[in-house]
Amino acid sequence: MVTKTHGGYILQSFSHVLDLAEHFSRMERRNRTAIVKYTLTLAVALFLTWLIWSGHFESPFLLGLGVLSCLCSLWISQRMRIVDEEGAPAQLGLRPFTHYAPWLMKEILVSNLTVAKIILSPKMPLRRRIVTVPTRAKTELGRVMLANSVTLTPGTVSVRVEGESITIHALALTNDESDITGETDRRICELEKS
């Protein structure tokens, strides 16, 4: 018959503590790697945005100020602990810029023309409605992207995102209610899979 002494229990408990410490250490390393990835993604996005909007490509002094302002923004973001997969969605890769953004710009242009036609029409065929449509987006980031895409498109505004549905105000709803986010929802689901 084997009996455990107090020392045996202490050693077993200490072994469990070491296992937990090793597990948390691995998780912390994984989190650090993810944070570094998101920080680098955010840094590149901030600097490219600053460069495009400022238009100063030649002056080293102004470029230095741009880098300094981006570093300041990164530092503040790190202190606020908001550098994550939502603030810098590195997991999506370049597909949002190469596939989704051009399509969304085309949709915004078409919607602009449609809204202009409605406004300039003497009869002004408005069919304003608030509808709640389900979304197939699996992540919170996907649902936020969908809501923002709907709001960016003239004639529609996302009013509320709750659970797996989005409430939308539409200026002239002529299609089926469920079709209001159909193609946009499908494209965002494709982005989530990548």
PDB file of C-alpha atoms in Angstrom:
ATOM      1  CA  MET A   1       0.000   0.000   0.000  1.00  0.00           C
ATOM      2  CA  VAL A   2       1.384   3.382  -1.077  1.00  0.00           C
ATOM      3  CA  THR A   3       0.534   6.361   1.043  1.00  0.00           C
ATOM      4  CA  LYS A   4       1.307   9.930   0.171  1.00  0.00           C
ATOM      5  CA  THR A   5       2.992  12.093   2.682  1.00  0.00           C
ATOM      6  CA  HIS A   6       2.527  15.808   3.021  1.00  0.00           C
ATOM      7  CA  GLY A   7       5.781  16.198   1.119  1.00  0.00           C
ATOM      8  CA  GLY A   8       4.358  14.123  -1.770  1.00  0.00           C
ATOM      9  CA  TYR A   9       1.289  16.336  -1.981  1.00  0.00           C
ATOM     10  CA  ILE A  10       3.461  19.436  -1.904  1.00  0.00           C
ATOM     11  CA  LEU A  11       5.645  18.087  -4.732  1.00  0.00           C
ATOM     12  CA  GLN A  12       2.568  17.158  -6.774  1.00  0.00           C
ATOM     13  CA  SER A  13       1.028  20.606  -6.177  1.00  0.00           C
ATOM     14  CA  PHE A  14       4.332  22.255  -7.081  1.00  0.00           C
ATOM     15  CA  SER A  15       4.423  20.175 -10.276  1.00  0.00           C
ATOM     16  CA  HIS A  16       0.926  21.423 -11.190  1.00  0.00           C
ATOM     17  CA  VAL A  17       1.970  25.006 -10.511  1.00  0.00           C
ATOM     18  CA  LEU A  18       5.008  24.570 -12.802  1.00  0.00           C
ATOM     19  CA  ASP A  19       2.806  23.065 -15.537  1.00  0.00           C
ATOM     20  CA  LEU A  20       0.397  26.004 -15.266  1.00  0.00           C
ATOM     21  CA  ALA A  21       3.272  28.487 -15.308  1.00  0.00           C
ATOM     22  CA  GLU A  22       4.669  26.848 -18.454  1.00  0.00           C
ATOM     23  CA  HIS A  23       1.220  26.915 -20.089  1.00  0.00           C
ATOM     24  CA  PHE A  24       0.738  30.610 -19.298  1.00  0.00           C
ATOM     25  CA  SER A  25       4.271  31.348 -20.488  1.00  0.00           C
ATOM     26  CA  ARG A  26       3.488  29.732 -23.851  1.00  0.00           C
ATOM     27  CA  MET A  27       0.243  31.709 -24.102  1.00  0.00           C
ATOM     28  CA  GLU A  28       2.084  34.925 -23.238  1.00  0.00           C
ATOM     29  CA  ARG A  29       4.714  34.234 -25.941  1.00  0.00           C
ATOM     30  CA  ARG A  30       1.922  33.601 -28.460  1.00  0.00           C
ATOM     31  CA  ASN A  31       0.176  36.820 -27.378  1.00  0.00           C
ATOM     32  CA  ARG A  32       3.437  38.771 -27.633  1.00  0.00           C
ATOM     33  CA  THR A  33       3.957  37.452 -31.160  1.00  0.00           C
ATOM     34  CA  ALA A  34       0.404  38.432 -32.098  1.00  0.00           C
ATOM     35  CA  ILE A  35       0.809  41.888 -30.536  1.00  0.00           C
ATOM     36  CA  VAL A  36       4.064  42.439 -32.448  1.00  0.00           C
ATOM     37  CA  LYS A  37       2.329  41.380 -35.688  1.00  0.00           C
ATOM     38  CA  TYR A  38      -0.609  43.718 -35.068  1.00  0.00           C
ATOM     39  CA  THR A  39       1.693  46.560 -34.011  1.00  0.00           C
ATOM     40  CA  LEU A  40       3.770  46.261 -37.188  1.00  0.00           C
ATOM     41  CA  THR A  41       0.614  46.102 -39.299  1.00  0.00           C
ATOM     42  CA  LEU A  42      -0.769  49.203 -37.600  1.00  0.00           C
ATOM     43  CA  ALA A  43       2.571  51.022 -37.969  1.00  0.00           C
ATOM     44  CA  VAL A  44       2.708  50.352 -41.715  1.00  0.00           C
ATOM     45  CA  ALA A  45      -0.958  51.324 -42.151  1.00  0.00           C
ATOM     46  CA  LEU A  46      -0.507  54.548 -40.167  1.00  0.00           C
ATOM     47  CA  PHE A  47       2.616  55.589 -42.041  1.00  0.00           C
ATOM     48  CA  LEU A  48       1.185  54.782 -45.483  1.00  0.00           C
ATOM     49  CA  THR A  49      -1.993  56.683 -44.614  1.00  0.00           C
ATOM     50  CA  TRP A  50       0.056  59.659 -43.410  1.00  0.00           C
ATOM     51  CA  LEU A  51       2.226  59.520 -46.534  1.00  0.00           C
ATOM     52  CA  ILE A  52      -0.734  59.362 -48.926  1.00  0.00           C
ATOM     53  CA  TRP A  53      -2.699  62.122 -47.189  1.00  0.00           C
ATOM     54  CA  SER A  54       0.248  64.450 -46.648  1.00  0.00           C
ATOM     55  CA  GLY A  55       1.815  64.071 -50.072  1.00  0.00           C
ATOM     56  CA  HIS A  56       5.281  64.947 -48.689  1.00  0.00           C
ATOM     57  CA  PHE A  57       7.667  62.440 -50.248  1.00  0.00           C
ATOM     58  CA  GLU A  58      10.773  64.598 -50.616  1.00  0.00           C
ATOM     59  CA  SER A  59      11.465  66.392 -47.338  1.00  0.00           C
ATOM     60  CA  PRO A  60      13.392  64.309 -44.782  1.00  0.00           C
ATOM     61  CA  PHE A  61      12.263  66.653 -42.002  1.00  0.00           C
ATOM     62  CA  LEU A  62       8.563  66.186 -42.804  1.00  0.00           C
ATOM     63  CA  LEU A  63       9.018  62.434 -43.270  1.00  0.00           C
ATOM     64  CA  GLY A  64      10.677  62.334 -39.851  1.00  0.00           C
ATOM     65  CA  LEU A  65       7.725  64.191 -38.331  1.00  0.00           C
ATOM     66  CA  GLY A  66       5.406  61.672 -39.994  1.00  0.00           C
ATOM     67  CA  VAL A  67       7.334  58.773 -38.494  1.00  0.00           C
ATOM     68  CA  LEU A  68       7.332  60.515 -35.105  1.00  0.00           C
ATOM     69  CA  SER A  69       3.577  61.071 -35.206  1.00  0.00           C
ATOM     70  CA  CYS A  70       3.011  57.414 -36.161  1.00  0.00           C
ATOM     71  CA  LEU A  71       5.249  56.244 -33.315  1.00  0.00           C
ATOM     72  CA  CYS A  72       3.346  58.507 -30.906  1.00  0.00           C
ATOM     73  CA  SER A  73       0.047  57.029 -32.086  1.00  0.00           C
ATOM     74  CA  LEU A  74       1.425  53.508 -31.692  1.00  0.00           C
ATOM     75  CA  TRP A  75       2.647  54.259 -28.179  1.00  0.00           C
ATOM     76  CA  ILE A  76      -0.752  55.645 -27.178  1.00  0.00           C
ATOM     77  CA  SER A  77      -2.502  52.629 -28.755  1.00  0.00           C
ATOM     78  CA  GLN A  78      -0.223  50.252 -26.858  1.00  0.00           C
ATOM     79  CA  ARG A  79      -0.866  52.073 -23.568  1.00  0.00           C
ATOM     80  CA  MET A  80      -4.621  51.889 -24.211  1.00  0.00           C
ATOM     81  CA  ARG A  81      -4.244  48.181 -25.094  1.00  0.00           C
ATOM     82  CA  ILE A  82      -6.249  48.522 -28.289  1.00  0.00           C
ATOM     83  CA  VAL A  83      -3.725  46.978 -30.659  1.00  0.00           C
ATOM     84  CA  ASP A  84      -5.477  43.719 -31.531  1.00  0.00           C
ATOM     85  CA  GLU A  85      -7.133  41.885 -34.414  1.00  0.00           C
ATOM     86  CA  GLU A  86      -9.848  44.550 -34.663  1.00  0.00           C
ATOM     87  CA  GLY A  87      -7.587  47.604 -34.571  1.00  0.00           C
ATOM     88  CA  ALA A  88      -5.069  46.131 -37.023  1.00  0.00           C
ATOM     89  CA  PRO A  89      -6.650  43.122 -38.766  1.00  0.00           C
ATOM     90  CA  ALA A  90      -3.434  41.527 -40.022  1.00  0.00           C
ATOM     91  CA  GLN A  91      -5.177  38.158 -40.227  1.00  0.00           C
ATOM     92  CA  LEU A  92      -7.138  39.376 -43.268  1.00  0.00           C
ATOM     93  CA  GLY A  93      -3.988  40.027 -45.278  1.00  0.00           C
ATOM     94  CA  LEU A  94      -4.153  42.229 -48.368  1.00  0.00           C
ATOM     95  CA  ARG A  95      -7.445  40.836 -49.671  1.00  0.00           C
ATOM     96  CA  PRO A  96      -9.517  43.705 -48.208  1.00  0.00           C
ATOM     97  CA  PHE A  97      -7.456  46.138 -50.292  1.00  0.00           C
ATOM     98  CA  THR A  98      -7.181  44.085 -53.480  1.00  0.00           C
ATOM     99  CA  HIS A  99     -10.607  42.440 -53.673  1.00  0.00           C
ATOM    100  CA  TYR A 100     -13.085  44.077 -51.322  1.00  0.00           C
ATOM    101  CA  ALA A 101     -12.221  47.804 -51.448  1.00  0.00           C
ATOM    102  CA  PRO A 102     -12.419  48.142 -55.280  1.00  0.00           C
ATOM    103  CA  TRP A 103     -15.782  46.372 -55.307  1.00  0.00           C
ATOM    104  CA  LEU A 104     -17.055  48.563 -52.443  1.00  0.00           C
ATOM    105  CA  MET A 105     -15.927  51.736 -54.265  1.00  0.00           C
ATOM    106  CA  LYS A 106     -17.897  50.633 -57.333  1.00  0.00           C
ATOM    107  CA  GLU A 107     -20.961  49.990 -55.155  1.00  0.00           C
ATOM    108  CA  ILE A 108     -20.609  53.420 -53.536  1.00  0.00           C
ATOM    109  CA  LEU A 109     -20.450  55.066 -56.975  1.00  0.00           C
ATOM    110  CA  VAL A 110     -23.525  53.181 -58.227  1.00  0.00           C
ATOM    111  CA  SER A 111     -25.395  54.014 -55.039  1.00  0.00           C
ATOM    112  CA  ASN A 112     -24.422  57.699 -55.356  1.00  0.00           C
ATOM    113  CA  LEU A 113     -25.925  57.795 -58.829  1.00  0.00           C
ATOM    114  CA  THR A 114     -29.092  56.059 -57.611  1.00  0.00           C
ATOM    115  CA  VAL A 115     -29.548  58.489 -54.710  1.00  0.00           C
ATOM    116  CA  ALA A 116     -28.888  61.477 -57.015  1.00  0.00           C
ATOM    117  CA  LYS A 117     -31.515  60.160 -59.427  1.00  0.00           C
ATOM    118  CA  ILE A 118     -34.043  59.829 -56.576  1.00  0.00           C
ATOM    119  CA  ILE A 119     -33.323  63.327 -55.264  1.00  0.00           C
ATOM    120  CA  LEU A 120     -33.440  64.988 -58.687  1.00  0.00           C
ATOM    121  CA  SER A 121     -36.645  63.205 -59.694  1.00  0.00           C
ATOM    122  CA  PRO A 122     -39.717  65.468 -59.489  1.00  0.00           C
ATOM    123  CA  LYS A 123     -41.729  62.660 -57.855  1.00  0.00           C
ATOM    124  CA  MET A 124     -38.918  61.747 -55.412  1.00  0.00           C
ATOM    125  CA  PRO A 125     -39.773  58.028 -55.101  1.00  0.00           C
ATOM    126  CA  LEU A 126     -38.778  57.509 -51.485  1.00  0.00           C
ATOM    127  CA  ARG A 127     -39.564  54.239 -49.739  1.00  0.00           C
ATOM    128  CA  ARG A 128     -37.895  54.814 -46.384  1.00  0.00           C
ATOM    129  CA  ARG A 129     -37.840  51.849 -44.075  1.00  0.00           C
ATOM    130  CA  ILE A 130     -35.974  50.451 -41.140  1.00  0.00           C
ATOM    131  CA  VAL A 131     -35.246  46.774 -41.577  1.00  0.00           C
ATOM    132  CA  THR A 132     -33.368  44.221 -39.512  1.00  0.00           C
ATOM    133  CA  VAL A 133     -31.408  41.737 -41.575  1.00  0.00           C
ATOM    134  CA  PRO A 134     -29.417  38.709 -40.436  1.00  0.00           C
ATOM    135  CA  THR A 135     -25.719  38.496 -41.203  1.00  0.00           C
ATOM    136  CA  ARG A 136     -23.621  35.429 -41.932  1.00  0.00           C
ATOM    137  CA  ALA A 137     -20.437  37.092 -40.649  1.00  0.00           C
ATOM    138  CA  LYS A 138     -18.954  34.898 -37.932  1.00  0.00           C
ATOM    139  CA  THR A 139     -16.708  37.422 -36.188  1.00  0.00           C
ATOM    140  CA  GLU A 140     -17.374  40.767 -34.576  1.00  0.00           C
ATOM    141  CA  LEU A 141     -14.884  42.314 -37.005  1.00  0.00           C
ATOM    142  CA  GLY A 142     -16.902  40.943 -39.943  1.00  0.00           C
ATOM    143  CA  ARG A 143     -20.149  42.370 -38.572  1.00  0.00           C
ATOM    144  CA  VAL A 144     -18.517  45.765 -37.984  1.00  0.00           C
ATOM    145  CA  MET A 145     -17.092  45.740 -41.526  1.00  0.00           C
ATOM    146  CA  LEU A 146     -20.561  44.952 -42.872  1.00  0.00           C
ATOM    147  CA  ALA A 147     -22.196  47.726 -40.842  1.00  0.00           C
ATOM    148  CA  ASN A 148     -19.548  50.237 -41.945  1.00  0.00           C
ATOM    149  CA  SER A 149     -19.877  49.168 -45.584  1.00  0.00           C
ATOM    150  CA  VAL A 150     -23.649  49.662 -45.424  1.00  0.00           C
ATOM    151  CA  THR A 151     -23.179  53.117 -43.870  1.00  0.00           C
ATOM    152  CA  LEU A 152     -20.569  54.116 -46.470  1.00  0.00           C
ATOM    153  CA  THR A 153     -23.013  53.265 -49.247  1.00  0.00           C
ATOM    154  CA  PRO A 154     -25.282  56.290 -49.850  1.00  0.00           C
ATOM    155  CA  GLY A 155     -28.956  55.688 -49.158  1.00  0.00           C
ATOM    156  CA  THR A 156     -28.401  53.264 -46.285  1.00  0.00           C
ATOM    157  CA  VAL A 157     -27.278  53.718 -42.686  1.00  0.00           C
ATOM    158  CA  SER A 158     -26.542  51.023 -40.118  1.00  0.00           C
ATOM    159  CA  VAL A 159     -28.486  51.891 -37.013  1.00  0.00           C
ATOM    160  CA  ARG A 160     -27.607  48.983 -34.731  1.00  0.00           C
ATOM    161  CA  VAL A 161     -25.507  45.839 -34.717  1.00  0.00           C
ATOM    162  CA  GLU A 162     -26.901  43.362 -32.261  1.00  0.00           C
ATOM    163  CA  GLY A 163     -25.912  39.714 -32.141  1.00  0.00           C
ATOM    164  CA  GLU A 164     -26.042  38.303 -35.649  1.00  0.00           C
ATOM    165  CA  SER A 165     -28.335  40.957 -37.104  1.00  0.00           C
ATOM    166  CA  ILE A 166     -27.978  44.519 -38.323  1.00  0.00           C
ATOM    167  CA  THR A 167     -30.711  47.160 -38.261  1.00  0.00           C
ATOM    168  CA  ILE A 168     -30.523  49.384 -41.345  1.00  0.00           C
ATOM    169  CA  HIS A 169     -32.354  52.536 -42.397  1.00  0.00           C
ATOM    170  CA  ALA A 170     -32.869  52.537 -46.162  1.00  0.00           C
ATOM    171  CA  LEU A 171     -33.823  55.601 -48.176  1.00  0.00           C
ATOM    172  CA  ALA A 172     -35.472  53.796 -51.095  1.00  0.00           C
ATOM    173  CA  LEU A 173     -35.880  50.100 -50.454  1.00  0.00           C
ATOM    174  CA  THR A 174     -36.990  48.549 -53.736  1.00  0.00           C
ATOM    175  CA  ASN A 175     -35.432  45.096 -53.402  1.00  0.00           C
ATOM    176  CA  ASP A 176     -36.183  42.275 -51.050  1.00  0.00           C
ATOM    177  CA  GLU A 177     -35.270  43.220 -47.469  1.00  0.00           C
ATOM    178  CA  SER A 178     -32.869  40.294 -47.057  1.00  0.00           C
ATOM    179  CA  ASP A 179     -31.045  41.308 -50.243  1.00  0.00           C
ATOM    180  CA  ILE A 180     -29.988  44.696 -48.838  1.00  0.00           C
ATOM    181  CA  THR A 181     -26.716  43.235 -47.512  1.00  0.00           C
ATOM    182  CA  GLY A 182     -26.566  40.055 -49.615  1.00  0.00           C
ATOM    183  CA  GLU A 183     -23.478  40.526 -51.798  1.00  0.00           C
ATOM    184  CA  THR A 184     -21.638  42.598 -49.189  1.00  0.00           C
ATOM    185  CA  ASP A 185     -22.271  39.934 -46.549  1.00  0.00           C
ATOM    186  CA  ARG A 186     -21.056  37.194 -48.902  1.00  0.00           C
ATOM    187  CA  ARG A 187     -17.830  39.051 -49.710  1.00  0.00           C
ATOM    188  CA  ILE A 188     -17.095  39.735 -46.032  1.00  0.00           C
ATOM    189  CA  CYS A 189     -17.639  36.036 -45.236  1.00  0.00           C
ATOM    190  CA  GLU A 190     -15.046  35.238 -47.927  1.00  0.00           C
ATOM    191  CA  LEU A 191     -12.623  37.666 -46.258  1.00  0.00           C
ATOM    192  CA  GLU A 192     -13.182  36.010 -42.883  1.00  0.00           C
ATOM    193  CA  LYS A 193     -12.304  32.587 -44.336  1.00  0.00           C
ATOM    194  CA  SER A 194      -8.982  33.787 -45.723  1.00  0.00           C
TER     195      SER A 194
END
